[in-house]
């Protein structure tokens, strides 16, 4: 976990950057190669549903230094929309 | 047996307690009378006989209707008597002391349905269910499908719009209490075919409004224990849903509503079941004392006294943890989900093991159909569903697991967030009301009950046993924080290892220890002799260590003897064995 907290908090980010970081985390959470994680498929495809996806939410909070409603993960079930939803929260911060 | 005993409850001794709530429990105890009276229509003999027939005890149901039990499930603002979780547990525990089937089969099911509606229903829906319940009607809480077990996000029953735009029900629910005789039901249904956590909703339905031609009731499901509870099933075929049925008016919030509202029931159910252990302990003590052996009775044997004292300590441990969790719903609602999962995963096995060990003590007396204590075998069967019913141990641990790394970093290592307010640890003292809207999906990495352990240990002025325990549990929290922050990213996901699951048990252990220590540190002045001496809390903490596999030592004599003495004192005086220590005829 230390590699997560050590990273500097980005001042502004693009949806692309956020999405790539998320793909990386989903790969780590599910033990799959990052190439297998498609940003247009719902995370349930990778077994990350209901309460499990909330662990990813915690990492987003720590990495970007923001607080997000856990339901953002449910309202945006795939990484593409999730990245789009997170960008304004990160830049507002 | 008890009505003449002039003992005031320990918890309210010398302080202004919640008198209205006390009065309700006393009234209920009076209505139930002396369980041992052979002509009492709601006595032990009738309860055992109804169980043999697989029926709810009709006289017991009438008694609870007369008492107005349903009102205790309805918030005060809606005309009911629900003012808090601890009070509800107190009333329901009195029912569980007599007959767990009456507890679950008359009442708890309606409360489970109710919390969904109080958390997420529109004002009109809340009024509708409140009126139904206050009129004495039952509500079924229909979530479970045999095909999906605890995994309710895979629910198969659908409520999708038909060609005319109106929703139609298709599919079945199975093993649901009172499904056939309930006037209302909260039905958990898929309202969107897509996978994910925004595809379900609760529907609040009046059974009279459904077309009988499209509803089929399944045969009642038989069970090993809780035999009287009427477990039904239902199958819908293109059954039109009346408009305005979706809870809260917006479809898709079902998983969120379940995870938030069931925080209350996951604390309340184990809290109620403490009443079952109370009666099991009373029954075992009665049996052991009346059994002549080796020129004395079973209770003259040191091993037997130790087992009885340990069961008493288990009961105090279970009660203290659930009571603090119940009170924390009022003082830290955002963390209630964490404490509910911890209680629901940790407390039922403690209760079950205690009842099982008491059965060993009774020997053949509990096994023979026509023995002295026939109620005991029923209690041994009735306690089992507490482990797997309404969120199993593992599913509660899976809810804690994803929160563990963040809680370690934020709540434990960075020491973010406040400790719980002191009144959380003062049972019976007034609290702010429950704010259903503040129940949250995650604790946000904050753990005020653990903060209370660290803060309390730093402030404590005592030495000796309590101080040693405080140091031990603070060190355990540090070790747990180190272990949890070292978890790899996949460790809290779907492929979590048994090791990671074990960390959630350690977390529950720290929370239970904090509940015990803080209840001791915040004990009211003028508590009775037993509550004012540390034997009770030290024995509970010793048992906590046993349940967590820290050791296998029996309770040391210096703790076992005062506990046994208090146990016998309460038995002879007709007092309950929980923190409440109130008169009972059970
Ligand atoms: C007396 C009684 C009353 C009931 N009343 C109602 C009612 O009113 N309404 C209602 O809807 N239902 C009711 N039920 C149904 C009850 O809720 C279900 O039986 C129960 O929740 C599901 O149990 P299961 O063992 O089938 O679960 P399953 O999920 O099939 O579990 C099977 C096994 O897998 C394990 N497991 C589960 N999840 C995980 C996980 N995530 N990770 C690892 N292991 C896991 C479990 O621990 C268990 O050992 C009642 C049942 C009883 C006995």
XYZ file of C-alpha atoms and ligand atoms in Angstrom:
732
model
C 0.000 0.000 0.000
C 2.925 2.358 0.601
C 3.431 2.945 -3.129
C -0.107 4.351 -3.179
C 0.251 6.905 -0.460
C 3.746 7.989 -1.524
C 2.647 9.290 -4.907
C 2.191 13.047 -5.190
C -1.387 14.223 -5.551
C -1.823 15.471 -9.142
C -2.988 19.053 -9.541
C -4.982 18.445 -12.684
C -5.642 15.210 -14.512
C -7.211 14.003 -17.697
C -9.838 11.280 -17.902
C -7.245 9.196 -19.774
C -4.771 9.321 -16.921
C -7.431 8.482 -14.357
C -8.690 5.599 -16.459
C -5.204 4.137 -16.906
C -4.524 4.372 -13.195
C -7.884 2.675 -12.478
C -7.097 -0.119 -14.942
C -3.868 -0.709 -13.142
C -5.639 -0.948 -9.794
C -8.375 -3.247 -11.098
C -5.661 -5.509 -12.518
C -3.952 -5.570 -9.121
C -7.242 -6.232 -7.290
C -8.283 -9.071 -9.511
C -4.863 -10.574 -10.238
C -5.242 -10.186 -14.028
C -2.874 -8.639 -16.583
C -3.746 -4.993 -17.187
C -4.327 -5.622 -20.938
C -7.311 -7.794 -19.987
C -9.106 -4.990 -18.175
C -11.463 -3.301 -20.626
C -12.603 0.171 -19.603
C -15.966 -0.212 -21.355
C -17.065 -3.364 -19.523
C -18.788 -3.306 -16.126
C -16.451 -4.176 -13.258
C -18.813 -6.988 -12.272
C -17.262 -8.823 -15.254
C -14.094 -9.075 -13.172
C -15.859 -10.094 -9.960
C -15.603 -6.595 -8.502
C -19.201 -6.043 -7.504
C -21.262 -4.803 -4.558
C -19.089 -4.487 -1.465
C -15.810 -5.507 -3.104
C -15.768 -2.492 -5.371
C -15.804 -0.311 -2.273
C -12.187 -1.286 -1.609
C -11.259 0.351 -4.910
C -13.155 3.444 -3.834
C -10.894 3.675 -0.780
C -7.801 3.601 -2.999
C -9.172 6.387 -5.190
C -9.675 8.510 -2.085
C -6.155 7.924 -0.840
C -4.442 8.361 -4.193
C -6.170 11.557 -5.233
C -6.703 12.906 -1.721
C -10.444 13.334 -2.265
C -13.579 11.981 -0.604
C -16.014 10.236 -2.909
C -19.418 8.768 -2.209
C -18.950 4.999 -2.528
C -22.075 4.915 -4.697
C -20.090 6.630 -7.475
C -18.696 3.154 -8.125
C -22.203 1.747 -8.617
C -23.527 4.659 -10.643
C -20.576 4.281 -13.041
C -20.177 0.534 -13.432
C -17.351 0.650 -16.056
C -13.998 2.465 -15.942
C -14.722 4.878 -18.819
C -17.683 6.599 -17.132
C -16.043 6.259 -13.723
C -12.959 8.166 -14.905
C -15.184 10.871 -16.400
C -17.091 11.164 -13.125
C -13.921 11.404 -11.044
C -12.108 14.111 -13.039
C -14.269 17.038 -11.855
C -13.965 15.827 -8.253
C -10.177 15.663 -8.525
C -9.762 19.047 -10.200
C -12.198 20.707 -7.772
C -9.928 19.500 -5.024
C -41.565 -16.752 41.148
C -40.349 -13.239 40.511
C -43.092 -10.720 40.925
C -42.377 -10.283 44.624
C -38.661 -9.613 44.223
C -38.023 -5.946 45.039
C -34.765 -5.542 43.107
C -34.306 -2.581 40.818
C -32.337 -3.080 37.604
C -28.619 -2.559 38.124
C -28.249 -0.481 35.008
C -30.579 2.252 36.251
C -29.639 2.095 39.920
C -29.224 5.590 41.301
C -29.770 7.367 37.993
C -32.732 8.520 35.990
C -33.146 5.766 33.431
C -35.568 5.329 30.586
C -38.638 4.665 32.699
C -41.153 4.310 29.884
C -39.034 1.665 28.259
C -38.480 -0.115 31.576
C -42.224 -0.131 32.108
C -42.858 -1.815 28.747
C -40.490 -4.655 29.582
C -41.959 -5.074 33.056
C -45.456 -5.163 31.580
C -44.398 -7.831 29.111
C -42.778 -9.889 31.880
C -45.968 -9.643 33.943
C -48.106 -10.739 31.001
C -45.892 -13.782 30.432
C -46.002 -14.639 34.140
C -44.134 -17.560 35.644
C -42.808 -19.830 32.904
C -42.590 -22.732 35.329
C -46.268 -22.607 36.310
C -47.788 -25.741 34.713
C -51.164 -24.055 34.113
C -49.701 -20.889 32.563
C -51.030 -20.839 28.945
C -47.775 -19.185 27.823
C -45.577 -21.201 30.188
C -42.714 -23.523 29.391
C -44.866 -26.637 28.955
C -47.130 -24.976 26.381
C -44.165 -23.526 24.506
C -42.535 -26.951 24.236
C -45.837 -28.513 23.159
C -46.385 -25.928 20.398
C -42.852 -26.557 19.185
C -43.527 -30.287 19.017
C -46.528 -29.496 16.798
C -44.470 -27.138 14.636
C -46.831 -24.290 15.443
C -46.540 -20.798 16.804
C -47.972 -20.701 20.334
C -51.369 -19.089 19.682
C -51.765 -17.842 23.258
C -48.332 -16.243 22.991
C -49.244 -14.460 19.768
C -52.466 -13.173 21.326
C -50.506 -11.948 24.322
C -48.063 -10.047 22.098
C -50.919 -8.538 20.085
C -52.557 -7.396 23.315
C -49.243 -5.927 24.452
C -48.867 -4.110 21.128
C -45.470 -5.546 20.223
C -45.718 -4.244 16.658
C -45.707 -0.673 17.945
C -42.108 -1.241 19.047
C -41.093 -1.679 15.393
C -42.633 1.648 14.324
C -40.790 4.945 14.927
C -42.367 7.255 17.460
C -42.808 9.955 14.793
C -45.087 7.555 12.908
C -47.186 6.761 15.962
C -45.184 3.811 17.295
C -42.964 3.161 20.303
C -39.592 2.725 18.551
C -37.243 5.231 20.148
C -33.976 3.362 19.848
C -32.281 0.112 19.116
C -31.341 -0.704 22.697
C -34.958 -0.340 23.821
C -36.204 -2.539 21.003
C -33.602 -5.178 21.863
C -34.699 -5.027 25.509
C -38.341 -5.679 24.651
C -37.563 -8.411 22.114
C -35.095 -10.051 24.469
C -37.947 -10.513 26.937
C -39.808 -12.395 24.176
C -36.725 -14.464 23.227
C -36.336 -15.449 26.877
C -39.723 -17.169 26.657
C -39.769 -18.464 23.111
C -37.365 -17.557 20.275
C -40.045 -18.654 17.762
C -42.384 -15.975 19.072
C -39.505 -13.496 18.823
C -38.604 -14.262 15.242
C -41.974 -15.475 13.974
C -44.221 -12.870 15.526
C -41.965 -9.877 15.496
C -38.469 -9.727 14.133
C -39.599 -10.354 10.544
C -41.860 -7.298 10.639
C -39.019 -5.194 12.015
C -36.716 -6.353 9.196
C -39.322 -5.241 6.648
C -39.851 -2.040 8.604
C -36.259 -0.793 8.627
C -36.221 -0.841 4.818
C -39.221 1.444 4.752
C -38.071 3.747 7.575
C -34.721 4.153 5.770
C -35.817 4.577 2.180
C -39.604 4.815 1.907
C -41.525 7.926 0.908
C -43.541 9.629 3.636
C -46.693 8.001 2.258
C -45.112 4.537 2.226
C -43.883 4.979 5.790
C -47.355 5.964 6.959
C -48.903 3.048 5.107
C -46.674 0.424 6.718
C -46.873 2.110 10.112
C -50.688 2.005 9.995
C -50.648 -1.646 8.968
C -48.269 -2.660 11.741
C -50.030 -0.575 14.385
C -53.278 -2.311 13.418
C -51.623 -5.591 14.416
C -50.824 -6.814 10.920
C -47.573 -8.554 9.993
C -45.058 -7.608 7.317
C -42.932 -10.184 5.508
C -39.411 -9.331 4.465
C -38.928 -11.277 1.253
C -35.327 -11.256 0.075
C -34.152 -14.827 0.016
C -34.128 -17.135 -3.007
C -32.775 -20.646 -2.585
C -30.723 -20.285 -5.759
C -28.726 -17.322 -4.451
C -28.385 -17.629 -0.672
C -26.664 -14.643 0.872
C -25.801 -13.219 -2.541
C -28.892 -11.079 -2.939
C -27.365 -8.969 -5.710
C -27.906 -12.032 -7.949
C -31.639 -11.948 -7.175
C -33.657 -13.606 -9.917
C -37.163 -12.312 -9.168
C -37.872 -9.508 -11.622
C -40.157 -6.493 -11.548
C -39.656 -5.211 -15.102
C -42.044 -3.014 -17.085
C -44.488 -4.959 -19.268
C -45.798 -3.869 -22.703
C -48.198 -1.393 -21.040
C -45.339 0.186 -19.057
C -46.554 -1.286 -15.793
C -44.115 -3.418 -13.779
C -44.812 -7.140 -13.546
C -43.438 -9.642 -11.072
C -41.926 -12.888 -12.270
C -40.031 -15.380 -10.147
C -40.028 -16.684 -6.604
C -38.948 -16.066 -3.039
C -38.306 -18.917 -0.652
C -37.971 -19.454 3.113
C -39.542 -16.189 4.188
C -41.217 -15.851 7.568
C -44.991 -15.258 7.568
C -45.215 -14.843 3.799
C -48.651 -16.440 3.682
C -50.285 -14.585 6.538
C -48.616 -11.160 6.255
C -50.800 -8.289 5.057
C -47.794 -6.392 3.681
C -44.487 -7.391 2.248
C -41.211 -5.792 1.329
C -40.112 -7.629 -1.776
C -36.549 -7.434 -3.069
C -36.667 -7.563 -6.862
C -34.545 -6.941 -9.911
C -35.809 -3.807 -11.636
C -33.090 -3.731 -14.284
C -31.688 -6.749 -16.125
C -28.130 -5.314 -16.158
C -25.644 -6.687 -13.630
C -24.362 -4.376 -10.929
C -25.588 -2.695 -7.785
C -28.117 -0.282 -9.296
C -30.432 -2.913 -10.716
C -32.626 -3.771 -7.732
C -35.418 -2.224 -5.722
C -37.605 -2.992 -2.750
C -41.305 -3.022 -3.457
C -43.760 -2.335 -0.665
C -46.847 -4.395 -1.435
C -50.204 -4.972 0.210
C -51.038 -8.603 -0.434
C -54.701 -7.681 -1.010
C -53.694 -5.566 -3.998
C -52.142 -8.472 -5.917
C -54.124 -10.481 -8.446
C -54.569 -13.907 -6.769
C -54.457 -15.557 -10.186
C -50.819 -14.604 -10.682
C -49.580 -15.496 -7.199
C -48.916 -19.023 -5.970
C -47.868 -19.835 -2.411
C -45.348 -22.648 -2.007
C -45.512 -25.388 0.625
C -44.263 -24.362 4.040
C -40.545 -25.128 4.570
C -39.805 -27.394 7.526
C -36.779 -26.622 9.698
C -34.708 -28.291 12.409
C -35.163 -25.415 14.849
C -37.452 -22.394 15.070
C -40.069 -24.986 14.176
C -43.043 -22.750 14.846
C -41.926 -20.005 12.467
C -44.044 -20.192 9.334
C -41.521 -20.151 6.529
C -43.236 -19.747 3.214
C -42.447 -19.285 -0.419
C -44.192 -17.412 -3.192
C -44.157 -17.575 -6.955
C -45.280 -14.752 -9.207
C -46.266 -15.106 -12.846
C -46.803 -11.809 -14.664
C -48.224 -10.272 -11.524
C -48.994 -6.575 -12.048
C -47.380 -4.259 -9.496
C -49.638 -1.480 -8.200
C -48.269 2.006 -9.003
C -46.315 3.644 -6.194
C -44.876 0.357 -4.927
C -41.178 1.013 -5.563
C -39.671 2.010 -2.240
C -38.637 5.647 -2.246
C -40.201 6.134 -5.677
C -36.926 5.627 -7.582
C -35.872 2.233 -8.895
C -32.285 1.030 -8.517
C -31.578 1.873 -4.894
C -32.281 -1.620 -3.570
C -28.765 -2.817 -2.744
C -27.921 0.488 -1.117
C -31.114 0.458 0.966
C -30.525 -3.136 2.079
C -26.929 -2.493 3.102
C -27.898 0.641 5.007
C -31.121 -0.408 6.686
C -30.064 -3.916 7.693
C -27.331 -2.388 9.827
C -30.034 -2.026 12.475
C -31.288 -5.589 12.258
C -27.775 -7.066 12.171
C -27.169 -5.545 15.573
C -30.678 -6.150 16.892
C -30.978 -9.869 16.080
C -27.892 -11.019 18.010
C -28.951 -8.652 20.798
C -32.360 -10.334 20.990
C -30.781 -13.783 20.904
C -28.946 -12.979 24.138
C -32.370 -13.689 25.695
C -32.199 -17.237 24.356
C -28.847 -17.805 26.090
C -30.292 -16.272 29.258
C -32.973 -18.957 29.390
C -30.555 -21.701 28.315
C -28.296 -20.732 31.206
C -31.215 -20.632 33.650
C -32.426 -24.027 32.415
C -28.952 -25.579 32.652
C -28.402 -24.222 36.142
C -31.797 -25.507 37.226
C -30.968 -28.925 35.800
C -27.465 -29.051 37.219
C -28.576 -28.019 40.691
C -31.323 -30.572 40.828
C -29.177 -33.457 39.614
C -27.746 -35.458 42.536
C -24.325 -36.889 41.756
C -21.419 -38.250 43.831
C -23.234 -37.373 47.048
C -23.844 -33.771 46.008
C -25.251 -32.065 42.903
C -23.653 -31.344 39.539
C -23.047 -27.760 40.643
C -20.786 -28.950 43.476
C -18.243 -30.048 40.867
C -15.648 -27.330 40.141
C -15.672 -28.072 36.406
C -19.449 -27.578 36.211
C -19.280 -24.314 38.109
C -16.567 -23.152 35.757
C -18.646 -23.990 32.659
C -21.646 -22.145 34.102
C -19.504 -19.129 35.013
C -18.016 -19.120 31.507
C -21.454 -19.188 29.889
C -22.426 -16.241 32.100
C -19.272 -14.382 31.011
C -20.057 -15.193 27.354
C -23.511 -13.692 27.855
C -22.055 -10.522 29.386
C -19.551 -10.263 26.517
C -22.265 -10.680 23.872
C -24.566 -8.215 25.621
C -21.889 -5.566 26.150
C -20.756 -5.673 22.521
C -24.274 -5.568 21.062
C -25.407 -2.881 23.504
C -22.489 -0.597 22.634
C -23.038 -1.243 18.915
C -26.760 -0.519 19.321
C -26.028 2.752 21.117
C -23.363 3.727 18.584
C -26.043 3.691 15.879
C -27.339 6.804 17.655
C -23.964 8.454 18.292
C -21.957 7.430 15.186
C -24.498 6.372 12.535
C -21.959 6.645 9.703
C -19.949 3.779 11.204
C -22.936 1.599 12.115
C -22.306 -0.616 9.088
C -18.893 -1.630 10.379
C -20.143 -2.328 13.881
C -23.203 -4.204 12.601
C -21.041 -6.513 10.482
C -18.655 -7.039 13.386
C -21.501 -7.892 15.787
C -23.325 -10.149 13.332
C -20.163 -12.095 12.507
C -18.809 -12.346 16.046
C -21.707 -12.598 18.510
C -23.837 -15.495 17.145
C -21.002 -18.053 17.369
C -20.359 -16.966 20.975
C -24.026 -17.560 21.817
C -24.140 -20.882 19.980
C -21.009 -22.240 21.617
C -22.284 -21.250 25.034
C -25.606 -23.029 24.499
C -23.753 -26.083 23.184
C -21.445 -26.254 26.201
C -24.441 -25.987 28.521
C -25.986 -28.946 26.728
C -22.892 -30.971 27.594
C -23.343 -29.961 31.199
C -26.948 -31.152 31.217
C -25.933 -34.488 29.735
C -28.784 -36.831 28.909
C -31.255 -34.451 30.524
C -31.311 -32.341 27.411
C -31.307 -35.260 24.973
C -34.101 -37.452 26.331
C -37.475 -36.420 24.952
C -39.202 -36.856 28.321
C -36.498 -35.462 30.583
C -36.624 -32.774 33.253
C -35.602 -29.855 31.068
C -37.317 -30.423 27.688
C -37.061 -26.751 26.780
C -33.300 -27.003 26.452
C -33.187 -29.094 23.292
C -35.502 -26.590 21.646
C -33.164 -23.735 22.586
C -30.199 -25.660 21.199
C -32.038 -26.019 17.880
C -33.460 -22.482 17.883
C -30.071 -20.818 18.314
C -28.612 -22.231 15.086
C -30.166 -19.872 12.490
C -28.580 -16.893 14.256
C -25.316 -17.909 12.571
C -26.418 -18.092 8.947
C -29.769 -16.262 8.873
C -29.967 -12.631 7.792
C -26.356 -12.344 6.558
C -24.041 -15.213 7.409
C -20.809 -14.833 9.294
C -18.759 -14.947 6.088
C -20.906 -12.435 4.253
C -20.505 -9.994 7.152
C -16.760 -10.561 7.079
C -16.757 -9.881 3.320
C -18.404 -6.554 4.049
C -15.645 -5.664 6.531
C -12.775 -6.824 4.368
C -12.755 -4.072 1.702
C -12.867 -1.479 4.502
C -9.917 -2.938 6.362
C -6.931 -1.383 4.506
C -8.395 2.136 4.528
C -9.410 1.857 8.182
C -5.886 0.734 9.019
C -4.326 3.698 7.250
C -6.832 6.363 8.159
C -8.494 5.320 11.383
C -5.713 3.422 13.160
C -2.292 4.549 11.897
C -3.172 8.183 11.146
C -5.570 8.202 14.155
C -8.121 10.218 12.155
C -11.531 10.923 13.633
C -12.930 11.284 17.131
C -13.670 8.654 19.765
C -17.305 7.810 20.567
C -19.155 10.150 22.927
C -19.166 8.854 26.515
C -22.928 8.265 26.592
C -22.445 5.467 24.061
C -21.045 3.380 26.917
C -23.762 4.126 29.470
C -26.567 1.629 28.896
C -30.015 2.939 29.700
C -28.981 6.605 29.486
C -30.765 8.914 27.007
C -29.427 9.211 23.462
C -30.240 11.298 20.394
C -32.758 9.576 18.077
C -31.765 7.280 15.212
C -31.172 9.262 12.017
C -31.878 6.692 9.318
C -30.650 9.100 6.649
C -27.143 9.081 8.184
C -26.633 5.330 7.813
C -23.800 4.950 5.303
C -22.431 2.265 3.007
C -18.937 2.395 4.481
C -17.373 3.788 7.608
C -15.076 5.979 5.501
C -12.008 4.517 7.202
C -12.989 5.940 10.581
C -13.347 3.692 13.595
C -14.423 5.702 16.659
C -14.897 2.587 18.823
C -11.216 1.714 18.401
C -10.320 5.357 19.072
C -12.244 5.003 22.349
C -10.068 2.038 23.302
C -6.845 3.979 22.764
C -8.189 7.136 24.438
C -9.611 5.201 27.385
C -6.396 3.268 27.923
C -4.387 6.503 27.962
C -6.724 8.118 30.508
C -7.235 5.138 32.784
C -5.874 5.583 36.284
C -6.044 1.977 37.480
C -3.456 -0.697 37.515
C -3.774 -4.420 37.820
C -5.954 -6.601 35.624
C -7.897 -3.899 33.784
C -4.779 -1.921 32.896
C -3.090 -5.076 31.637
C -6.095 -5.823 29.436
C -6.156 -2.262 28.100
C -2.463 -2.504 27.185
C -2.971 -5.898 25.610
C -5.845 -4.787 23.344
C -4.078 -1.564 22.317
C -1.078 -3.667 21.304
C -3.397 -5.993 19.404
C -4.842 -2.980 17.557
C -1.305 -1.884 16.601
C -0.442 -5.369 15.378
C -3.687 -5.548 13.430
C -3.020 -2.139 11.837
C 0.410 -3.318 10.708
C -0.976 -6.580 9.322
C -3.901 -4.882 7.554
C -1.827 -2.153 5.937
C 0.491 -4.842 4.618
C -2.358 -6.548 2.743
C -1.758 -6.620 -1.002
C -4.351 -4.978 -3.270
C -6.038 -8.252 -4.209
C -6.309 -9.393 -0.603
C -9.576 -7.618 0.082
C -11.183 -8.521 -3.242
C -13.310 -11.466 -4.303
C -10.347 -13.841 -4.032
C -9.602 -12.881 -0.428
C -7.586 -15.459 1.480
C -8.549 -17.140 4.758
C -5.743 -15.072 6.301
C -7.443 -11.822 5.249
C -10.787 -13.072 6.585
C -9.015 -13.824 9.859
C -8.023 -10.163 10.160
C -11.695 -9.182 10.216
C -12.182 -11.515 13.181
C -9.315 -9.786 14.958
C -10.941 -6.440 14.169
C -14.228 -7.583 15.708
C -12.207 -8.748 18.720
C -10.662 -5.310 19.264
C -14.101 -3.705 18.946
C -15.617 -6.110 21.475
C -12.728 -5.452 23.876
C -13.199 -1.702 23.514
C -16.915 -2.096 24.222
C -16.198 -4.072 27.422
C -13.427 -1.808 28.718
C -15.241 1.420 27.956
C -18.483 0.190 29.524
C -16.389 -0.504 32.634
C -14.630 2.870 32.530
C -17.949 4.674 32.103
C -19.905 2.667 34.704
C -22.324 4.822 36.670
C -21.519 5.721 40.270
C -23.648 3.709 42.641
C -23.813 0.647 40.418
C -24.607 -2.518 42.368
C -21.877 -4.586 44.016
C -21.307 -6.894 41.046
C -21.275 -4.136 38.423
C -18.854 -2.136 40.561
C -16.236 -4.892 40.741
C -14.027 -5.796 37.772
C -14.703 -9.568 37.867
C -17.480 -9.357 35.259
C -15.529 -7.360 32.677
C -12.329 -9.340 33.273
C -14.207 -12.601 32.808
C -15.812 -11.294 29.599
C -12.384 -10.270 28.272
C -10.935 -13.648 29.255
C -13.670 -15.364 27.272
C -13.058 -12.980 24.370
C -9.478 -14.289 24.291
C -10.809 -17.850 24.191
C -13.161 -17.117 21.296
C -10.311 -15.536 19.332
C -8.024 -18.534 19.967
C -5.584 -16.466 22.006
C -5.637 -19.175 24.662
C -7.570 -22.217 25.845
C -7.395 -21.562 29.556
C -10.449 -22.038 31.741
C -11.645 -19.001 33.648
C -9.261 -18.559 36.605
C -10.833 -19.399 39.959
C -10.541 -15.782 41.090
C -13.004 -14.861 38.303
C -15.054 -18.056 38.110
C -16.107 -18.028 41.771
C -17.515 -14.466 41.925
C -19.295 -15.057 38.610
C -20.796 -18.308 39.801
C -21.903 -16.636 43.042
C -23.571 -13.810 41.116
C -25.164 -16.294 38.729
C -26.763 -18.200 41.588
C -27.808 -14.987 43.308
C -29.620 -13.831 40.175
C -31.138 -17.267 39.605
C -32.527 -17.383 43.140
C -33.795 -13.799 42.912
C -35.354 -14.368 39.460
C -33.162 -11.793 37.708
C -31.844 -11.817 34.160
C -28.144 -12.507 33.559
C -27.548 -9.608 31.138
C -26.399 -6.065 31.942
C -30.013 -5.151 32.609
C -30.286 -7.564 35.570
C -34.060 -7.193 35.766
C -36.787 -9.407 37.233
C -38.007 -12.157 34.948
C -40.370 -15.068 35.248
C -38.650 -16.953 32.403
C -35.729 -19.586 10.585
C -35.413 -18.873 9.297
C -36.085 -17.695 8.977
C -35.818 -17.012 7.778
N -36.538 -15.895 7.486
C -36.320 -15.236 6.326
C -37.088 -14.091 5.973
O -38.009 -13.692 6.702
N -36.825 -13.470 4.804
C -35.835 -13.913 3.957
O -35.627 -13.302 2.921
N -35.089 -15.003 4.261
C -35.313 -15.675 5.412
N -34.574 -16.804 5.706
C -33.575 -17.260 4.751
C -32.176 -16.956 5.228
O -31.925 -15.590 5.175
C -31.220 -17.705 4.339
O -31.410 -19.084 4.600
C -29.783 -17.380 4.578
O -29.513 -16.015 4.601
C -28.955 -17.919 3.444
O -28.240 -18.972 3.924
P -27.402 -19.969 2.970
O -26.666 -20.785 3.940
O -28.308 -20.619 2.003
O -26.413 -18.969 2.202
P -25.316 -19.190 1.086
O -25.017 -17.811 0.647
O -25.764 -20.210 0.088
O -24.091 -19.739 1.892
C -23.571 -21.053 1.762
C -22.185 -21.082 2.374
O -21.297 -20.186 1.688
C -20.692 -19.295 2.571
N -20.581 -17.951 1.962
C -21.604 -17.111 1.680
N -21.155 -15.940 1.174
C -19.807 -16.057 1.115
C -18.764 -15.182 0.689
N -19.028 -13.945 0.217
N -17.487 -15.614 0.769
C -17.213 -16.861 1.256
N -18.163 -17.716 1.677
C -19.441 -17.333 1.611
C -21.623 -19.248 3.774
O -20.951 -18.947 4.956
C -22.177 -20.639 3.833
O -21.310 -21.486 4.562
C -34.837 -17.509 6.890
C -34.151 -18.681 7.214
C -34.431 -19.379 8.395
C -33.719 -20.653 8.698
